[in-house]
Amino acid sequence: QVQLVESGGDLVQPGGSLMLSCTASGVTLDAYAIGWFRQAPGKEREGVSCILGRGGRTYYADSVWGRFTISRDNDNNAVYLRMDNLRPQDTAVYYCAAGGATTNNCLRERYYAKDNWGKGTLVTVSS
Protein backbone atom coordinates (compact mmCIF):
# COMPACT_ATOMS: atom_id res chain seq x y z
CA GLN A 1 0.00 0.00 0.00
CA VAL A 2 1.26 3.45 -0.97
CA GLN A 3 -0.36 6.37 0.83
CA LEU A 4 -0.55 9.35 -1.47
CA VAL A 5 -1.74 12.89 -0.80
CA GLU A 6 -2.73 15.35 -3.51
CA SER A 7 -2.78 19.11 -3.01
CA GLY A 8 -2.97 22.32 -4.99
CA GLY A 9 -6.52 22.21 -6.28
CA ASP A 10 -8.31 25.53 -6.40
CA LEU A 11 -10.78 27.74 -8.24
CA VAL A 12 -9.12 29.36 -11.24
CA GLN A 13 -10.32 31.40 -14.20
CA PRO A 14 -10.15 30.06 -17.75
CA GLY A 15 -6.66 30.54 -19.13
CA GLY A 16 -5.14 30.37 -15.68
CA SER A 17 -2.60 27.95 -14.21
CA LEU A 18 -2.30 25.60 -11.27
CA MET A 19 0.35 23.27 -9.90
CA LEU A 20 -0.85 20.04 -8.30
CA SER A 21 1.39 18.03 -6.00
CA CYS A 22 1.40 14.34 -5.18
CA THR A 23 3.40 13.37 -2.11
CA ALA A 24 3.96 10.21 -0.09
CA SER A 25 5.57 9.15 3.14
CA GLY A 26 7.39 5.93 3.83
CA VAL A 27 8.03 5.11 0.18
CA THR A 28 10.20 6.52 -2.57
CA LEU A 29 7.96 7.75 -5.35
CA ASP A 30 10.73 7.54 -7.93
CA ALA A 31 10.47 3.75 -7.74
CA TYR A 32 6.92 3.88 -9.11
CA ALA A 33 5.12 4.98 -12.19
CA ILE A 34 2.90 7.85 -11.06
CA GLY A 35 -0.30 8.67 -12.85
CA TRP A 36 -2.56 11.69 -12.64
CA PHE A 37 -6.23 10.99 -13.27
CA ARG A 38 -9.33 13.13 -13.10
CA GLN A 39 -13.03 12.61 -12.68
CA ALA A 40 -15.52 15.26 -13.72
CA PRO A 41 -19.10 15.25 -12.39
CA GLY A 42 -21.13 12.56 -14.09
CA LYS A 43 -18.14 11.18 -15.99
CA GLU A 44 -15.77 8.26 -15.65
CA ARG A 45 -12.28 8.75 -14.29
CA GLU A 46 -9.74 9.30 -17.04
CA GLY A 47 -5.96 9.28 -17.30
CA VAL A 48 -4.43 12.73 -17.73
CA SER A 49 -0.69 12.22 -17.51
CA CYS A 50 1.84 9.78 -16.12
CA ILE A 51 5.56 9.42 -15.58
CA LEU A 52 7.42 6.12 -15.44
CA GLY A 53 9.67 5.14 -12.56
CA ARG A 54 13.38 5.93 -12.24
CA GLY A 55 13.28 9.02 -14.40
CA GLY A 56 11.30 7.37 -17.14
CA ARG A 57 9.21 8.74 -19.93
CA THR A 58 6.18 10.95 -19.61
CA TYR A 59 2.82 10.54 -21.31
CA TYR A 60 -0.20 12.78 -21.77
CA ALA A 61 -3.81 12.46 -22.82
CA ASP A 62 -4.58 14.21 -26.09
CA SER A 63 -6.92 16.60 -24.27
CA VAL A 64 -4.10 18.08 -22.18
CA TRP A 65 -1.16 17.77 -24.59
CA GLY A 66 0.86 20.98 -24.68
CA ARG A 67 -0.96 22.46 -21.65
CA PHE A 68 -0.04 20.10 -18.79
CA THR A 69 3.45 19.07 -17.65
CA ILE A 70 4.25 16.24 -15.25
CA SER A 71 7.53 16.19 -13.36
CA ARG A 72 9.31 14.62 -10.42
CA ASP A 73 11.01 16.26 -7.46
CA ASN A 74 13.00 13.46 -5.88
CA ASP A 75 14.46 15.73 -3.20
CA ASN A 76 10.95 16.28 -1.88
CA ASN A 77 9.59 12.86 -2.85
CA ALA A 78 6.89 14.47 -4.96
CA VAL A 79 5.36 14.42 -8.41
CA TYR A 80 3.86 17.60 -9.82
CA LEU A 81 1.30 18.34 -12.48
CA ARG A 82 1.67 21.81 -13.89
CA MET A 83 -1.55 22.87 -15.64
CA ASP A 84 -1.54 25.88 -17.94
CA ASN A 85 -4.20 27.46 -20.14
CA LEU A 86 -6.90 25.80 -18.10
CA ARG A 87 -10.37 25.34 -19.60
CA PRO A 88 -13.77 24.86 -17.97
CA GLN A 89 -13.73 21.25 -19.19
CA ASP A 90 -10.65 20.64 -17.02
CA THR A 91 -12.89 20.98 -13.96
CA ALA A 92 -12.66 17.72 -12.01
CA VAL A 93 -11.31 15.99 -8.95
CA TYR A 94 -7.69 15.11 -9.70
CA TYR A 95 -6.11 11.98 -8.26
CA CYS A 96 -2.60 10.58 -8.27
CA ALA A 97 -1.80 6.89 -8.17
CA ALA A 98 1.35 4.79 -7.87
CA GLY A 99 1.98 1.62 -9.83
CA GLY A 100 4.41 -0.51 -11.77
CA ALA A 101 3.53 0.25 -15.38
CA THR A 102 6.50 0.44 -17.74
CA THR A 103 4.80 1.77 -20.88
CA ASN A 104 2.05 4.21 -21.75
CA ASN A 105 -0.22 1.80 -19.87
CA CYS A 106 0.51 4.12 -16.98
CA LEU A 107 -2.41 6.20 -18.32
CA ARG A 108 -4.82 3.34 -17.65
CA GLU A 109 -6.54 3.10 -14.30
CA ARG A 110 -6.47 -0.70 -14.17
CA TYR A 111 -2.67 -0.70 -13.89
CA TYR A 112 -2.88 0.77 -10.39
CA ALA A 113 -3.82 -1.18 -7.27
CA LYS A 114 -6.89 0.05 -5.39
CA ASP A 115 -4.84 0.89 -2.30
CA ASN A 116 -2.35 3.08 -4.17
CA TRP A 117 -4.53 6.10 -4.81
CA GLY A 118 -4.85 9.45 -3.09
CA LYS A 119 -8.17 10.98 -2.08
CA GLY A 120 -8.07 13.68 -4.72
CA THR A 121 -7.98 17.46 -4.98
CA LEU A 122 -10.68 19.59 -6.63
CA VAL A 123 -9.86 21.81 -9.59
CA THR A 124 -12.58 24.20 -10.70
CA VAL A 125 -12.10 26.31 -13.81
CA SER A 126 -14.74 29.01 -14.00
CA SER A 127 -15.12 32.74 -14.51
Tab-separated table of N, CA and C in Angstrom:
chain	number	residue	atom	x	y	z
A	1	GLN	N	0.839	-1.195	0.000
A	1	GLN	CA	0.000	0.000	0.000
A	1	GLN	C	0.877	1.248	0.000
A	2	VAL	N	0.549	2.179	-0.888
A	2	VAL	CA	1.259	3.452	-0.975
A	2	VAL	C	0.272	4.552	-0.644
A	3	GLN	N	0.548	5.288	0.431
A	3	GLN	CA	-0.358	6.365	0.833
A	3	GLN	C	0.058	7.658	0.154
A	4	LEU	N	-0.829	8.152	-0.679
A	4	LEU	CA	-0.546	9.349	-1.465
A	4	LEU	C	-1.466	10.485	-1.034
A	5	VAL	N	-0.951	11.708	-1.137
A	5	VAL	CA	-1.736	12.895	-0.798
A	5	VAL	C	-1.597	13.904	-1.927
A	6	GLU	N	-2.728	14.311	-2.493
A	6	GLU	CA	-2.732	15.353	-3.508
A	6	GLU	C	-3.023	16.702	-2.859
A	7	SER	N	-2.480	17.753	-3.464
A	7	SER	CA	-2.777	19.106	-3.008
A	7	SER	C	-2.617	20.066	-4.175
A	8	GLY	N	-3.124	21.277	-3.984
A	8	GLY	CA	-2.967	22.318	-4.993
A	8	GLY	C	-4.218	22.656	-5.763
A	9	GLY	N	-5.289	21.891	-5.584
A	9	GLY	CA	-6.521	22.206	-6.276
A	9	GLY	C	-7.100	23.530	-5.807
A	10	ASP	N	-7.786	24.213	-6.730
A	10	ASP	CA	-8.313	25.535	-6.402
A	10	ASP	C	-9.314	25.947	-7.465
A	11	LEU	N	-9.931	27.093	-7.246
A	11	LEU	CA	-10.784	27.742	-8.239
A	11	LEU	C	-9.901	28.677	-9.060
A	12	VAL	N	-9.955	28.541	-10.372
A	12	VAL	CA	-9.119	29.363	-11.239
A	12	VAL	C	-9.931	29.774	-12.457
A	13	GLN	N	-9.612	30.922	-13.015
A	13	GLN	CA	-10.319	31.403	-14.199
A	13	GLN	C	-9.808	30.695	-15.454
A	14	PRO	N	-10.630	30.624	-16.469
A	14	PRO	CA	-10.152	30.063	-17.747
A	14	PRO	C	-8.898	30.773	-18.225
A	15	GLY	N	-7.944	29.996	-18.723
A	15	GLY	CA	-6.664	30.545	-19.131
A	15	GLY	C	-5.631	30.587	-18.032
A	16	GLY	N	-6.054	30.315	-16.814
A	16	GLY	CA	-5.139	30.365	-15.681
A	16	GLY	C	-4.315	29.102	-15.527
A	17	SER	N	-3.516	29.064	-14.465
A	17	SER	CA	-2.599	27.951	-14.215
A	17	SER	C	-2.706	27.470	-12.775
A	18	LEU	N	-2.387	26.198	-12.596
A	18	LEU	CA	-2.300	25.598	-11.271
A	18	LEU	C	-1.176	24.580	-11.270
A	19	MET	N	-0.634	24.327	-10.093
A	19	MET	CA	0.348	23.266	-9.903
A	19	MET	C	-0.186	22.313	-8.845
A	20	LEU	N	-0.419	21.069	-9.245
A	20	LEU	CA	-0.847	20.037	-8.302
A	20	LEU	C	0.370	19.260	-7.822
A	21	SER	N	0.311	18.825	-6.577
A	21	SER	CA	1.390	18.030	-5.996
A	21	SER	C	0.857	16.690	-5.521
A	22	CYS	N	1.691	15.686	-5.671
A	22	CYS	CA	1.396	14.344	-5.175
A	22	CYS	C	2.579	13.937	-4.314
A	23	THR	N	2.324	13.713	-3.021
A	23	THR	CA	3.400	13.369	-2.111
A	23	THR	C	3.085	12.072	-1.384
A	24	ALA	N	4.128	11.471	-0.816
A	24	ALA	CA	3.964	10.214	-0.094
A	24	ALA	C	4.957	10.166	1.045
A	25	SER	N	4.648	9.374	2.034
A	25	SER	CA	5.573	9.153	3.137
A	25	SER	C	5.821	7.659	3.261
A	26	GLY	N	7.063	7.333	3.607
A	26	GLY	CA	7.390	5.932	3.830
A	26	GLY	C	7.801	5.170	2.597
A	27	VAL	N	7.617	5.759	1.416
A	27	VAL	CA	8.028	5.105	0.180
A	27	VAL	C	8.714	6.125	-0.712
A	28	THR	N	9.529	5.647	-1.617
A	28	THR	CA	10.205	6.522	-2.571
A	28	THR	C	9.408	6.530	-3.861
A	29	LEU	N	8.827	7.673	-4.179
A	29	LEU	CA	7.957	7.746	-5.353
A	29	LEU	C	8.701	7.466	-6.648
A	30	ASP	N	9.986	7.746	-6.691
A	30	ASP	CA	10.733	7.542	-7.927
A	30	ASP	C	10.769	6.066	-8.338
A	31	ALA	N	10.475	5.180	-7.421
A	31	ALA	CA	10.465	3.754	-7.739
A	31	ALA	C	9.204	3.322	-8.470
A	32	TYR	N	8.231	4.210	-8.545
A	32	TYR	CA	6.923	3.883	-9.113
A	32	TYR	C	6.605	4.727	-10.345
A	33	ALA	N	5.792	4.145	-11.210
A	33	ALA	CA	5.116	4.978	-12.189
A	33	ALA	C	4.028	5.736	-11.443
A	34	ILE	N	3.915	7.021	-11.707
A	34	ILE	CA	2.902	7.852	-11.062
A	34	ILE	C	1.962	8.385	-12.136
A	35	GLY	N	0.698	8.178	-11.910
A	35	GLY	CA	-0.296	8.668	-12.854
A	35	GLY	C	-1.168	9.739	-12.229
A	36	TRP	N	-1.543	10.706	-13.033
A	36	TRP	CA	-2.561	11.687	-12.643
A	36	TRP	C	-3.829	11.365	-13.415
A	37	PHE	N	-4.916	11.279	-12.699
A	37	PHE	CA	-6.226	10.990	-13.268
A	37	PHE	C	-7.197	12.074	-12.830
A	38	ARG	N	-8.309	12.173	-13.520
A	38	ARG	CA	-9.332	13.128	-13.102
A	38	ARG	C	-10.707	12.552	-13.340
A	39	GLN	N	-11.638	13.027	-12.534
A	39	GLN	CA	-13.030	12.615	-12.678
A	39	GLN	C	-13.920	13.838	-12.585
A	40	ALA	N	-14.569	14.147	-13.678
A	40	ALA	CA	-15.517	15.258	-13.719
A	40	ALA	C	-16.893	14.763	-13.287
A	41	PRO	N	-17.750	15.667	-12.817
A	41	PRO	CA	-19.099	15.251	-12.387
A	41	PRO	C	-19.840	14.498	-13.478
A	42	GLY	N	-20.352	13.334	-13.139
A	42	GLY	CA	-21.131	12.557	-14.088
A	42	GLY	C	-20.328	11.813	-15.127
A	43	LYS	N	-18.999	11.836	-15.008
A	43	LYS	CA	-18.145	11.180	-15.994
A	43	LYS	C	-17.250	10.141	-15.336
A	44	GLU	N	-16.704	9.245	-16.152
A	44	GLU	CA	-15.773	8.259	-15.645
A	44	GLU	C	-14.398	8.899	-15.416
A	45	ARG	N	-13.639	8.268	-14.539
A	45	ARG	CA	-12.277	8.746	-14.292
A	45	ARG	C	-11.421	8.476	-15.528
A	46	GLU	N	-10.570	9.432	-15.855
A	46	GLU	CA	-9.738	9.296	-17.044
A	46	GLU	C	-8.285	9.626	-16.723
A	47	GLY	N	-7.376	8.997	-17.451
A	47	GLY	CA	-5.958	9.279	-17.296
A	47	GLY	C	-5.598	10.602	-17.948
A	48	VAL	N	-4.824	11.415	-17.245
A	48	VAL	CA	-4.426	12.733	-17.726
A	48	VAL	C	-2.960	12.731	-18.144
A	49	SER	N	-2.121	12.233	-17.244
A	49	SER	CA	-0.687	12.216	-17.507
A	49	SER	C	-0.042	11.199	-16.586
A	50	CYS	N	1.112	10.704	-16.977
A	50	CYS	CA	1.840	9.781	-16.116
A	50	CYS	C	3.327	9.869	-16.422
A	51	ILE	N	4.112	9.424	-15.438
A	51	ILE	CA	5.563	9.418	-15.575
A	51	ILE	C	6.066	8.078	-15.056
A	52	LEU	N	6.917	7.426	-15.833
A	52	LEU	CA	7.420	6.119	-15.442
A	52	LEU	C	8.455	6.252	-14.331
A	53	GLY	N	8.733	5.127	-13.664
A	53	GLY	CA	9.672	5.144	-12.558
A	53	GLY	C	11.114	5.352	-12.994
A	54	ARG	N	11.936	5.758	-12.044
A	54	ARG	CA	13.385	5.930	-12.244
A	54	ARG	C	13.672	6.863	-13.409
A	55	GLY	N	13.007	8.019	-13.382
A	55	GLY	CA	13.284	9.023	-14.400
A	55	GLY	C	12.820	8.657	-15.782
A	56	GLY	N	11.789	7.857	-15.860
A	56	GLY	CA	11.305	7.371	-17.137
A	56	GLY	C	10.481	8.381	-17.909
A	57	ARG	N	9.944	7.902	-18.996
A	57	ARG	CA	9.213	8.743	-19.929
A	57	ARG	C	7.932	9.298	-19.331
A	58	THR	N	7.444	10.339	-19.979
A	58	THR	CA	6.177	10.946	-19.605
A	58	THR	C	5.167	10.758	-20.725
A	59	TYR	N	3.891	10.724	-20.341
A	59	TYR	CA	2.816	10.537	-21.308
A	59	TYR	C	1.660	11.461	-20.946
A	60	TYR	N	0.905	11.856	-21.981
A	60	TYR	CA	-0.199	12.782	-21.771
A	60	TYR	C	-1.401	12.349	-22.598
A	61	ALA	N	-2.579	12.615	-22.044
A	61	ALA	CA	-3.807	12.456	-22.818
A	61	ALA	C	-3.855	13.538	-23.890
A	62	ASP	N	-4.488	13.235	-25.000
A	62	ASP	CA	-4.578	14.214	-26.090
A	62	ASP	C	-5.221	15.518	-25.622
A	63	SER	N	-6.157	15.417	-24.708
A	63	SER	CA	-6.919	16.595	-24.268
A	63	SER	C	-6.081	17.602	-23.491
A	64	VAL	N	-4.919	17.170	-22.983
A	64	VAL	CA	-4.096	18.083	-22.179
A	64	VAL	C	-2.730	18.305	-22.801
A	65	TRP	N	-2.470	17.663	-23.927
A	65	TRP	CA	-1.161	17.768	-24.593
A	65	TRP	C	-0.814	19.227	-24.860
A	66	GLY	N	0.384	19.620	-24.457
A	66	GLY	CA	0.857	20.984	-24.677
A	66	GLY	C	0.418	21.976	-23.615
A	67	ARG	N	-0.476	21.561	-22.711
A	67	ARG	CA	-0.958	22.461	-21.651
A	67	ARG	C	-0.528	21.981	-20.268
A	68	PHE	N	-0.402	20.672	-20.090
A	68	PHE	CA	-0.038	20.104	-18.793
A	68	PHE	C	1.386	19.545	-18.870
A	69	THR	N	2.091	19.618	-17.733
A	69	THR	CA	3.446	19.070	-17.647
A	69	THR	C	3.591	18.302	-16.341
A	70	ILE	N	4.023	17.061	-16.443
A	70	ILE	CA	4.254	16.244	-15.253
A	70	ILE	C	5.757	16.204	-14.986
A	71	SER	N	6.118	16.222	-13.706
A	71	SER	CA	7.533	16.195	-13.364
A	71	SER	C	7.726	15.584	-11.982
A	72	ARG	N	8.945	15.166	-11.722
A	72	ARG	CA	9.306	14.618	-10.418
A	72	ARG	C	10.204	15.591	-9.664
A	73	ASP	N	10.098	15.548	-8.350
A	73	ASP	CA	11.012	16.256	-7.462
A	73	ASP	C	11.472	15.227	-6.439
A	74	ASN	N	12.559	14.559	-6.739
A	74	ASN	CA	12.997	13.460	-5.875
A	74	ASN	C	13.504	13.961	-4.523
A	75	ASP	N	14.004	15.185	-4.485
A	75	ASP	CA	14.460	15.727	-3.201
A	75	ASP	C	13.308	15.844	-2.203
A	76	ASN	N	12.127	16.123	-2.732
A	76	ASN	CA	10.951	16.283	-1.876
A	76	ASN	C	9.975	15.114	-1.997
A	77	ASN	N	10.418	14.057	-2.706
A	77	ASN	CA	9.587	12.857	-2.853
A	77	ASN	C	8.189	13.227	-3.350
A	78	ALA	N	8.159	13.959	-4.445
A	78	ALA	CA	6.888	14.465	-4.964
A	78	ALA	C	6.829	14.340	-6.484
A	79	VAL	N	5.630	14.324	-6.983
A	79	VAL	CA	5.360	14.423	-8.414
A	79	VAL	C	4.380	15.567	-8.614
A	80	TYR	N	4.682	16.423	-9.577
A	80	TYR	CA	3.863	17.598	-9.822
A	80	TYR	C	3.133	17.490	-11.151
A	81	LEU	N	2.005	18.172	-11.225
A	81	LEU	CA	1.296	18.336	-12.480
A	81	LEU	C	1.060	19.827	-12.664
A	82	ARG	N	1.831	20.404	-13.571
A	82	ARG	CA	1.675	21.813	-13.894
A	82	ARG	C	0.597	21.918	-14.975
A	83	MET	N	-0.437	22.728	-14.713
A	83	MET	CA	-1.552	22.865	-15.639
A	83	MET	C	-1.656	24.314	-16.091
A	84	ASP	N	-1.470	24.542	-17.363
A	84	ASP	CA	-1.545	25.880	-17.939
A	84	ASP	C	-2.727	25.981	-18.905
A	85	ASN	N	-3.107	27.211	-19.190
A	85	ASN	CA	-4.204	27.464	-20.137
A	85	ASN	C	-5.421	26.598	-19.803
A	86	LEU	N	-5.808	26.644	-18.556
A	86	LEU	CA	-6.905	25.800	-18.097
A	86	LEU	C	-8.225	26.187	-18.747
A	87	ARG	N	-9.061	25.177	-18.955
A	87	ARG	CA	-10.370	25.343	-19.599
A	87	ARG	C	-11.458	24.859	-18.662
A	88	PRO	N	-12.676	25.341	-18.829
A	88	PRO	CA	-13.771	24.859	-17.969
A	88	PRO	C	-13.903	23.336	-17.993
A	89	GLN	N	-13.615	22.711	-19.101
A	89	GLN	CA	-13.729	21.250	-19.191
A	89	GLN	C	-12.628	20.521	-18.430
A	90	ASP	N	-11.660	21.250	-17.882
A	90	ASP	CA	-10.648	20.644	-17.015
A	90	ASP	C	-11.151	20.505	-15.577
A	91	THR	N	-12.313	21.065	-15.295
A	91	THR	CA	-12.892	20.977	-13.957
A	91	THR	C	-13.133	19.523	-13.575
A	92	ALA	N	-12.555	19.109	-12.448
A	92	ALA	CA	-12.657	17.718	-12.012
A	92	ALA	C	-11.946	17.559	-10.678
A	93	VAL	N	-12.158	16.408	-10.062
A	93	VAL	CA	-11.306	15.993	-8.947
A	93	VAL	C	-10.107	15.267	-9.557
A	94	TYR	N	-8.925	15.692	-9.166
A	94	TYR	CA	-7.685	15.113	-9.696
A	94	TYR	C	-7.067	14.184	-8.653
A	95	TYR	N	-6.692	13.001	-9.115
A	95	TYR	CA	-6.108	11.978	-8.259
A	95	TYR	C	-4.724	11.598	-8.769
A	96	CYS	N	-3.841	11.224	-7.845
A	96	CYS	CA	-2.604	10.584	-8.267
A	96	CYS	C	-2.607	9.137	-7.772
A	97	ALA	N	-1.870	8.313	-8.492
A	97	ALA	CA	-1.800	6.894	-8.171
A	97	ALA	C	-0.388	6.404	-8.443
A	98	ALA	N	0.020	5.373	-7.725
A	98	ALA	CA	1.354	4.791	-7.871
A	98	ALA	C	1.235	3.345	-8.329
A	99	GLY	N	2.046	2.979	-9.320
A	99	GLY	CA	1.979	1.617	-9.832
A	99	GLY	C	3.274	1.196	-10.510
A	100	GLY	N	3.207	0.062	-11.174
A	100	GLY	CA	4.408	-0.506	-11.769
A	100	GLY	C	4.420	-0.542	-13.282
A	101	ALA	N	3.569	0.247	-13.922
A	101	ALA	CA	3.525	0.251	-15.385
A	101	ALA	C	4.878	0.671	-15.961
A	102	THR	N	5.222	0.117	-17.104
A	102	THR	CA	6.498	0.442	-17.743
A	102	THR	C	6.331	0.982	-19.158
A	103	THR	N	5.082	1.204	-19.554
A	103	THR	CA	4.804	1.766	-20.881
A	103	THR	C	3.701	2.805	-20.730
A	104	ASN	N	3.135	3.226	-21.845
A	104	ASN	CA	2.048	4.213	-21.746
A	104	ASN	C	0.794	3.617	-21.115
A	105	ASN	N	0.863	2.358	-20.685
A	105	ASN	CA	-0.222	1.803	-19.874
A	105	ASN	C	-0.375	2.533	-18.559
A	106	CYS	N	0.609	3.340	-18.216
A	106	CYS	CA	0.513	4.116	-16.981
A	106	CYS	C	-0.628	5.130	-17.041
A	107	LEU	N	-1.231	5.337	-18.193
A	107	LEU	CA	-2.408	6.203	-18.318
A	107	LEU	C	-3.714	5.442	-18.081
A	108	ARG	N	-3.625	4.158	-17.821
A	108	ARG	CA	-4.823	3.337	-17.654
A	108	ARG	C	-5.028	2.992	-16.188
A	109	GLU	N	-6.212	3.251	-15.714
A	109	GLU	CA	-6.541	3.096	-14.299
A	109	GLU	C	-6.283	1.678	-13.812
A	110	ARG	N	-6.534	0.690	-14.631
A	110	ARG	CA	-6.466	-0.699	-14.167
A	110	ARG	C	-5.053	-1.161	-13.877
A	111	TYR	N	-4.049	-0.332	-14.189
A	111	TYR	CA	-2.674	-0.700	-13.892
A	111	TYR	C	-2.222	-0.211	-12.517
A	112	TYR	N	-3.189	0.283	-11.725
A	112	TYR	CA	-2.882	0.766	-10.385
A	112	TYR	C	-3.734	0.017	-9.374
A	113	ALA	N	-3.087	-0.482	-8.313
A	113	ALA	CA	-3.824	-1.183	-7.266
A	113	ALA	C	-4.757	-0.218	-6.534
A	114	LYS	N	-5.863	-0.767	-6.050
A	114	LYS	CA	-6.887	0.054	-5.386
A	114	LYS	C	-6.335	0.831	-4.211
A	115	ASP	N	-5.361	0.259	-3.513
A	115	ASP	CA	-4.837	0.891	-2.296
A	115	ASP	C	-3.778	1.943	-2.582
A	116	ASN	N	-3.440	2.163	-3.831
A	116	ASN	CA	-2.351	3.075	-4.167
A	116	ASN	C	-2.846	4.363	-4.809
A	117	TRP	N	-3.946	4.867	-4.298
A	117	TRP	CA	-4.529	6.104	-4.811
A	117	TRP	C	-4.661	7.117	-3.687
A	118	GLY	N	-4.526	8.406	-4.034
A	118	GLY	CA	-4.845	9.445	-3.089
A	118	GLY	C	-6.338	9.719	-3.069
A	119	LYS	N	-6.755	10.657	-2.226
A	119	LYS	CA	-8.172	10.976	-2.079
A	119	LYS	C	-8.649	12.064	-3.021
A	120	GLY	N	-7.716	12.711	-3.699
A	120	GLY	CA	-8.070	13.680	-4.720
A	120	GLY	C	-8.037	15.125	-4.251
A	121	THR	N	-7.925	16.022	-5.226
A	121	THR	CA	-7.978	17.458	-4.978
A	121	THR	C	-8.826	18.091	-6.078
A	122	LEU	N	-9.700	19.027	-5.698
A	122	LEU	CA	-10.680	19.585	-6.626
A	122	LEU	C	-10.103	20.773	-7.388
A	123	VAL	N	-10.230	20.702	-8.707
A	123	VAL	CA	-9.862	21.815	-9.585
A	123	VAL	C	-11.137	22.319	-10.246
A	124	THR	N	-11.403	23.597	-10.077
A	124	THR	CA	-12.578	24.201	-10.701
A	124	THR	C	-12.113	25.348	-11.591
A	125	VAL	N	-12.474	25.279	-12.858
A	125	VAL	CA	-12.100	26.314	-13.812
A	125	VAL	C	-13.380	27.041	-14.217
A	126	SER	N	-13.506	28.273	-13.767
A	126	SER	CA	-14.738	29.015	-13.997
A	126	SER	C	-14.471	30.499	-13.856
A	127	SER	N	-15.222	31.289	-14.634
A	127	SER	CA	-15.124	32.740	-14.508
A	127	SER	C	-16.182	33.272	-13.554
